[in-house]
Amino acid sequence: MKALLLLPFLLVLSSFHPAISNTIPSFNAIVSFGSSYEDTGNIAILAPTAPAYRPFLNPPYGETYFHHPTGRASDGRLIIDIIAGNLGFPFLPPSLSQGQDFSKGVNFAVSGATALNHTFFQQNNIRNQYLLNTSLSVQLGWFENMKPSICNTTCVEYFNKSLFMFGKFGDNDYLYMLFSGKTIDFVNSSVPLVVDSIKSAAERLLKQEATQLVVPGTRPNGCMPVILTYFASTNRSDYDSLGCLKVYNNVAIYHNALLSDAVKQLRVEFPQAKISYSQFYEPIIDFVTNPYQYGFTSGTPLRACCGSGEPYNYNLIAGCGQPGVTACPNPSSFINWDGVHLTETSYDIIANGWLNGSYADPPILAL
Ligand SMILES: *[C@@H]1O[C@H](CO)[C@@H](O)[C@H](O)[C@H]1NC(C)=O
Ligand SMILES: *[C@@H]1O[C@H](CO)[C@@H](O)[C@H](O)[C@H]1NC(C)=O
Ligand SMILES: *[C@@H]1O[C@H](CO)[C@@H](O)[C@H](O)[C@H]1NC(C)=O
Ligand SMILES: *[C@@H]1O[C@H](CO)[C@@H](O)[C@H](O)[C@H]1NC(C)=O
Ligand SMILES: *[C@@H]1O[C@H](CO)[C@@H](O)[C@H](O)[C@H]1NC(C)=O
Ligand SMILES: *[C@@H]1O[C@H](CO)[C@@H](O)[C@H](O)[C@H]1NC(C)=O
Ligand SMILES: *[C@@H]1O[C@H](CO)[C@@H](O)[C@H](O)[C@H]1NC(C)=O
């Protein structure tokens, strides 16, 4: 009787199992590049005392998941942490940490990093306390230096099974330009340069045996408290129906259109590679449009959880992580964590949308 009951169950299991193992790719390592949306501890090693970055190392950063600051610019885990976990990997060690095993994964992302080289900012007289010489191209140099200790003579086979992830590059470039007084037309005219530098970096990586790469677009800067606060307008027609500043979102739309075209060109150039274009713009707009659907029940979707100042709870000189500045009691009811970065809840929804949903083309699990 028992055996008879068990039989159909076993049949179901055995007919499902091959399908599942086919759909989950088995990566042997994850290699990540990026900025503060991806940094799992490099800035804490590189510039622990820099006034710009010190707040990231103070509570309440990290309060939700780690229960202490880790250098991650959120209340909890980042997209890269959630993707690594869902693919069966431990958290990726920051590349600048000592005595780590990097053979299963490594994260070269550094908060504040840009797509454009440092010289671009020097030549255009763009200064910013967050600006360091840690561009995407510098991070690729770090990767190339580390390569012999990861795979040496077996890199072709090794990287054939590795997942390479670019972070969200471009937003820092645009913020540094805007905060140094460059016009929106200057920013907009730099978009092709920024996208070209991401494309060149992808080419540099794909030429060295990388075969699976994720390339994300930028966020809607016009919906971020940092822009809404410092570039506020008295002209109501500068805002869209969500309350976001239109021109800054239009720069992101332009960037993302050029970048997704660049990804299409890369697929032609490197036919053996699988390249996913993943989104930040669309999920954030979805969250702001239908916050309750995603559990963002704060009632103020454009407001940061942690910070000070009205109406967006953002103030650069009294920001999250600075003395006396507090976080909202329930970060998971907020989209935005500190005015620039998102809450773990937002990152979790985006990460799952990249792995197995509609926020990446193709989804990572279909690579
Ligand atoms: C940025 O730096 C890299 C490495 O030094 C170099 O290959 C690349 O040409 C530079 N890009 C620009 C736009 O100067
Ligand atoms: C940035 O760092 C790279 C790599 O270490 C170096 O080659 C370059 O000269 C530096 N650029 C500036 C402007 O300091
Ligand atoms: C790479 O492999 C070669 C040949 O096996 C060996 O001589 C060399 O020391 C290795 N390098 C590293 C960094 O492991
Ligand atoms: C890379 O992996 C694919 C299957 O995923 C396989 O067809 C191909 O032969 C592999 N190439 C190398 C150089 O290992
Ligand atoms: C407000 O902005 C719109 C376009 O965004 C412009 O046409 C209009 O002239 C502006 N109004 C004022 C009072 O500046
Ligand atoms: C940015 O430049 C592109 C291409 O010239 C143009 O289509 C777009 O309208 C511009 N956007 C803004 C916000 O100026
Ligand atoms: C992918 O998403 C579908 C639908 O949400 C779900 O049924 C499936 O279990 C997911 N697969 C993995 C491997 O996460």
mmCIF file with all atom_site columns, C-alpha atoms in Angstrom, residues 244-320:
data_model
loop_
_atom_site.group_PDB
_atom_site.id
_atom_site.type_symbol
_atom_site.label_atom_id
_atom_site.label_alt_id
_atom_site.label_comp_id
_atom_site.label_asym_id
_atom_site.label_entity_id
_atom_site.label_seq_id
_atom_site.pdbx_PDB_ins_code
_atom_site.Cartn_x
_atom_site.Cartn_y
_atom_site.Cartn_z
_atom_site.occupancy
_atom_site.B_iso_or_equiv
_atom_site.pdbx_formal_charge
_atom_site.auth_seq_id
_atom_site.auth_comp_id
_atom_site.auth_asym_id
_atom_site.auth_atom_id
_atom_site.pdbx_PDB_model_num
ATOM 1  C CA . CYS A 1 244 ? 10.347 62.525 -10.206 1.00 0.00 ? 244 CYS A CA 1
ATOM 2  C CA . LEU A 1 245 ? 12.460 65.139 -12.009 1.00 0.00 ? 245 LEU A CA 1
ATOM 3  C CA . LYS A 1 246 ? 12.045 64.464 -15.716 1.00 0.00 ? 246 LYS A CA 1
ATOM 4  C CA . VAL A 1 247 ? 15.366 65.611 -17.206 1.00 0.00 ? 247 VAL A CA 1
ATOM 5  C CA . TYR A 1 248 ? 17.470 63.395 -14.908 1.00 0.00 ? 248 TYR A CA 1
ATOM 6  C CA . ASN A 1 249 ? 15.323 60.384 -15.749 1.00 0.00 ? 249 ASN A CA 1
ATOM 7  C CA . ASN A 1 250 ? 15.634 61.239 -19.442 1.00 0.00 ? 250 ASN A CA 1
ATOM 8  C CA . VAL A 1 251 ? 19.427 61.034 -19.165 1.00 0.00 ? 251 VAL A CA 1
ATOM 9  C CA . ALA A 1 252 ? 19.006 57.542 -17.690 1.00 0.00 ? 252 ALA A CA 1
ATOM 10 C CA . ILE A 1 253 ? 16.602 56.543 -20.468 1.00 0.00 ? 253 ILE A CA 1
ATOM 11 C CA . TYR A 1 254 ? 19.152 57.746 -23.051 1.00 0.00 ? 254 TYR A CA 1
ATOM 12 C CA . HIS A 1 255 ? 22.017 55.911 -21.271 1.00 0.00 ? 255 HIS A CA 1
ATOM 13 C CA . ASN A 1 256 ? 20.014 52.685 -21.071 1.00 0.00 ? 256 ASN A CA 1
ATOM 14 C CA . ALA A 1 257 ? 18.974 52.840 -24.736 1.00 0.00 ? 257 ALA A CA 1
ATOM 15 C CA . LEU A 1 258 ? 22.616 53.234 -25.842 1.00 0.00 ? 258 LEU A CA 1
ATOM 16 C CA . LEU A 1 259 ? 23.795 50.550 -23.395 1.00 0.00 ? 259 LEU A CA 1
ATOM 17 C CA . SER A 1 260 ? 21.259 47.959 -24.481 1.00 0.00 ? 260 SER A CA 1
ATOM 18 C CA . ASP A 1 261 ? 22.299 48.641 -28.104 1.00 0.00 ? 261 ASP A CA 1
ATOM 19 C CA . ALA A 1 262 ? 25.943 48.199 -27.062 1.00 0.00 ? 262 ALA A CA 1
ATOM 20 C CA . VAL A 1 263 ? 25.031 44.818 -25.518 1.00 0.00 ? 263 VAL A CA 1
ATOM 21 C CA . LYS A 1 264 ? 23.438 43.774 -28.815 1.00 0.00 ? 264 LYS A CA 1
ATOM 22 C CA . GLN A 1 265 ? 26.655 44.725 -30.628 1.00 0.00 ? 265 GLN A CA 1
ATOM 23 C CA . LEU A 1 266 ? 28.720 42.752 -28.085 1.00 0.00 ? 266 LEU A CA 1
ATOM 24 C CA . ARG A 1 267 ? 26.600 39.644 -28.749 1.00 0.00 ? 267 ARG A CA 1
ATOM 25 C CA . VAL A 1 268 ? 27.473 39.932 -32.453 1.00 0.00 ? 268 VAL A CA 1
ATOM 26 C CA . GLU A 1 269 ? 31.158 40.586 -31.722 1.00 0.00 ? 269 GLU A CA 1
ATOM 27 C CA . PHE A 1 270 ? 31.412 37.675 -29.252 1.00 0.00 ? 270 PHE A CA 1
ATOM 28 C CA . PRO A 1 271 ? 28.957 35.048 -30.514 1.00 0.00 ? 271 PRO A CA 1
ATOM 29 C CA . GLN A 1 272 ? 30.227 32.392 -28.072 1.00 0.00 ? 272 GLN A CA 1
ATOM 30 C CA . ALA A 1 273 ? 29.424 34.634 -25.065 1.00 0.00 ? 273 ALA A CA 1
ATOM 31 C CA . LYS A 1 274 ? 26.098 34.937 -23.278 1.00 0.00 ? 274 LYS A CA 1
ATOM 32 C CA . ILE A 1 275 ? 25.424 38.510 -22.222 1.00 0.00 ? 275 ILE A CA 1
ATOM 33 C CA . SER A 1 276 ? 22.478 39.612 -20.113 1.00 0.00 ? 276 SER A CA 1
ATOM 34 C CA . TYR A 1 277 ? 21.281 43.217 -20.017 1.00 0.00 ? 277 TYR A CA 1
ATOM 35 C CA . SER A 1 278 ? 19.726 43.820 -16.592 1.00 0.00 ? 278 SER A CA 1
ATOM 36 C CA . GLN A 1 279 ? 17.592 46.691 -15.353 1.00 0.00 ? 279 GLN A CA 1
ATOM 37 C CA . PHE A 1 280 ? 17.498 49.192 -12.504 1.00 0.00 ? 280 PHE A CA 1
ATOM 38 C CA . TYR A 1 281 ? 15.346 51.850 -14.121 1.00 0.00 ? 281 TYR A CA 1
ATOM 39 C CA . GLU A 1 282 ? 12.243 49.705 -14.684 1.00 0.00 ? 282 GLU A CA 1
ATOM 40 C CA . PRO A 1 283 ? 12.088 48.018 -11.253 1.00 0.00 ? 283 PRO A CA 1
ATOM 41 C CA . ILE A 1 284 ? 12.521 51.317 -9.379  1.00 0.00 ? 284 ILE A CA 1
ATOM 42 C CA . ILE A 1 285 ? 9.808  52.954 -11.493 1.00 0.00 ? 285 ILE A CA 1
ATOM 43 C CA . ASP A 1 286 ? 7.588  49.900 -10.823 1.00 0.00 ? 286 ASP A CA 1
ATOM 44 C CA . PHE A 1 287 ? 8.179  50.249 -7.063  1.00 0.00 ? 287 PHE A CA 1
ATOM 45 C CA . VAL A 1 288 ? 7.382  53.972 -7.051  1.00 0.00 ? 288 VAL A CA 1
ATOM 46 C CA . THR A 1 289 ? 4.304  53.463 -9.239  1.00 0.00 ? 289 THR A CA 1
ATOM 47 C CA . ASN A 1 290 ? 2.804  50.562 -7.237  1.00 0.00 ? 290 ASN A CA 1
ATOM 48 C CA . PRO A 1 291 ? 4.572  50.647 -3.864  1.00 0.00 ? 291 PRO A CA 1
ATOM 49 C CA . TYR A 1 292 ? 1.945  48.657 -1.950  1.00 0.00 ? 292 TYR A CA 1
ATOM 50 C CA . GLN A 1 293 ? 2.146  45.782 -4.440  1.00 0.00 ? 293 GLN A CA 1
ATOM 51 C CA . TYR A 1 294 ? 5.767  45.266 -3.358  1.00 0.00 ? 294 TYR A CA 1
ATOM 52 C CA . GLY A 1 295 ? 5.214  45.821 0.377   1.00 0.00 ? 295 GLY A CA 1
ATOM 53 C CA . PHE A 1 296 ? 6.536  49.412 0.332   1.00 0.00 ? 296 PHE A CA 1
ATOM 54 C CA . THR A 1 297 ? 3.823  50.643 2.666   1.00 0.00 ? 297 THR A CA 1
ATOM 55 C CA . SER A 1 298 ? 5.526  53.754 4.067   1.00 0.00 ? 298 SER A CA 1
ATOM 56 C CA . GLY A 1 299 ? 3.145  55.952 2.080   1.00 0.00 ? 299 GLY A CA 1
ATOM 57 C CA . THR A 1 300 ? 6.051  58.109 0.836   1.00 0.00 ? 300 THR A CA 1
ATOM 58 C CA . PRO A 1 301 ? 7.772  56.146 -1.958  1.00 0.00 ? 301 PRO A CA 1
ATOM 59 C CA . LEU A 1 302 ? 10.274 58.904 -2.837  1.00 0.00 ? 302 LEU A CA 1
ATOM 60 C CA . ARG A 1 303 ? 11.416 59.397 0.766   1.00 0.00 ? 303 ARG A CA 1
ATOM 61 C CA . ALA A 1 304 ? 14.572 57.793 2.207   1.00 0.00 ? 304 ALA A CA 1
ATOM 62 C CA . CYS A 1 305 ? 14.300 55.554 5.309   1.00 0.00 ? 305 CYS A CA 1
ATOM 63 C CA . CYS A 1 306 ? 17.528 56.774 6.912   1.00 0.00 ? 306 CYS A CA 1
ATOM 64 C CA . GLY A 1 307 ? 18.463 60.448 6.932   1.00 0.00 ? 307 GLY A CA 1
ATOM 65 C CA . SER A 1 308 ? 17.249 63.889 7.914   1.00 0.00 ? 308 SER A CA 1
ATOM 66 C CA . GLY A 1 309 ? 15.592 66.823 6.181   1.00 0.00 ? 309 GLY A CA 1
ATOM 67 C CA . GLU A 1 310 ? 12.301 67.516 4.456   1.00 0.00 ? 310 GLU A CA 1
ATOM 68 C CA . PRO A 1 311 ? 10.595 66.473 2.305   1.00 0.00 ? 311 PRO A CA 1
ATOM 69 C CA . TYR A 1 312 ? 12.777 63.543 1.153   1.00 0.00 ? 312 TYR A CA 1
ATOM 70 C CA . ASN A 1 313 ? 14.598 62.813 4.439   1.00 0.00 ? 313 ASN A CA 1
ATOM 71 C CA . TYR A 1 314 ? 17.881 63.661 2.728   1.00 0.00 ? 314 TYR A CA 1
ATOM 72 C CA . ASN A 1 315 ? 20.659 66.057 3.650   1.00 0.00 ? 315 ASN A CA 1
ATOM 73 C CA . LEU A 1 316 ? 24.216 65.535 2.449   1.00 0.00 ? 316 LEU A CA 1
ATOM 74 C CA . ILE A 1 317 ? 25.745 67.033 5.602   1.00 0.00 ? 317 ILE A CA 1
ATOM 75 C CA . ALA A 1 318 ? 23.428 65.243 8.036   1.00 0.00 ? 318 ALA A CA 1
ATOM 76 C CA . GLY A 1 319 ? 23.057 61.948 6.233   1.00 0.00 ? 319 GLY A CA 1
ATOM 77 C CA . CYS A 1 320 ? 22.564 58.341 7.263   1.00 0.00 ? 320 CYS A CA 1
#
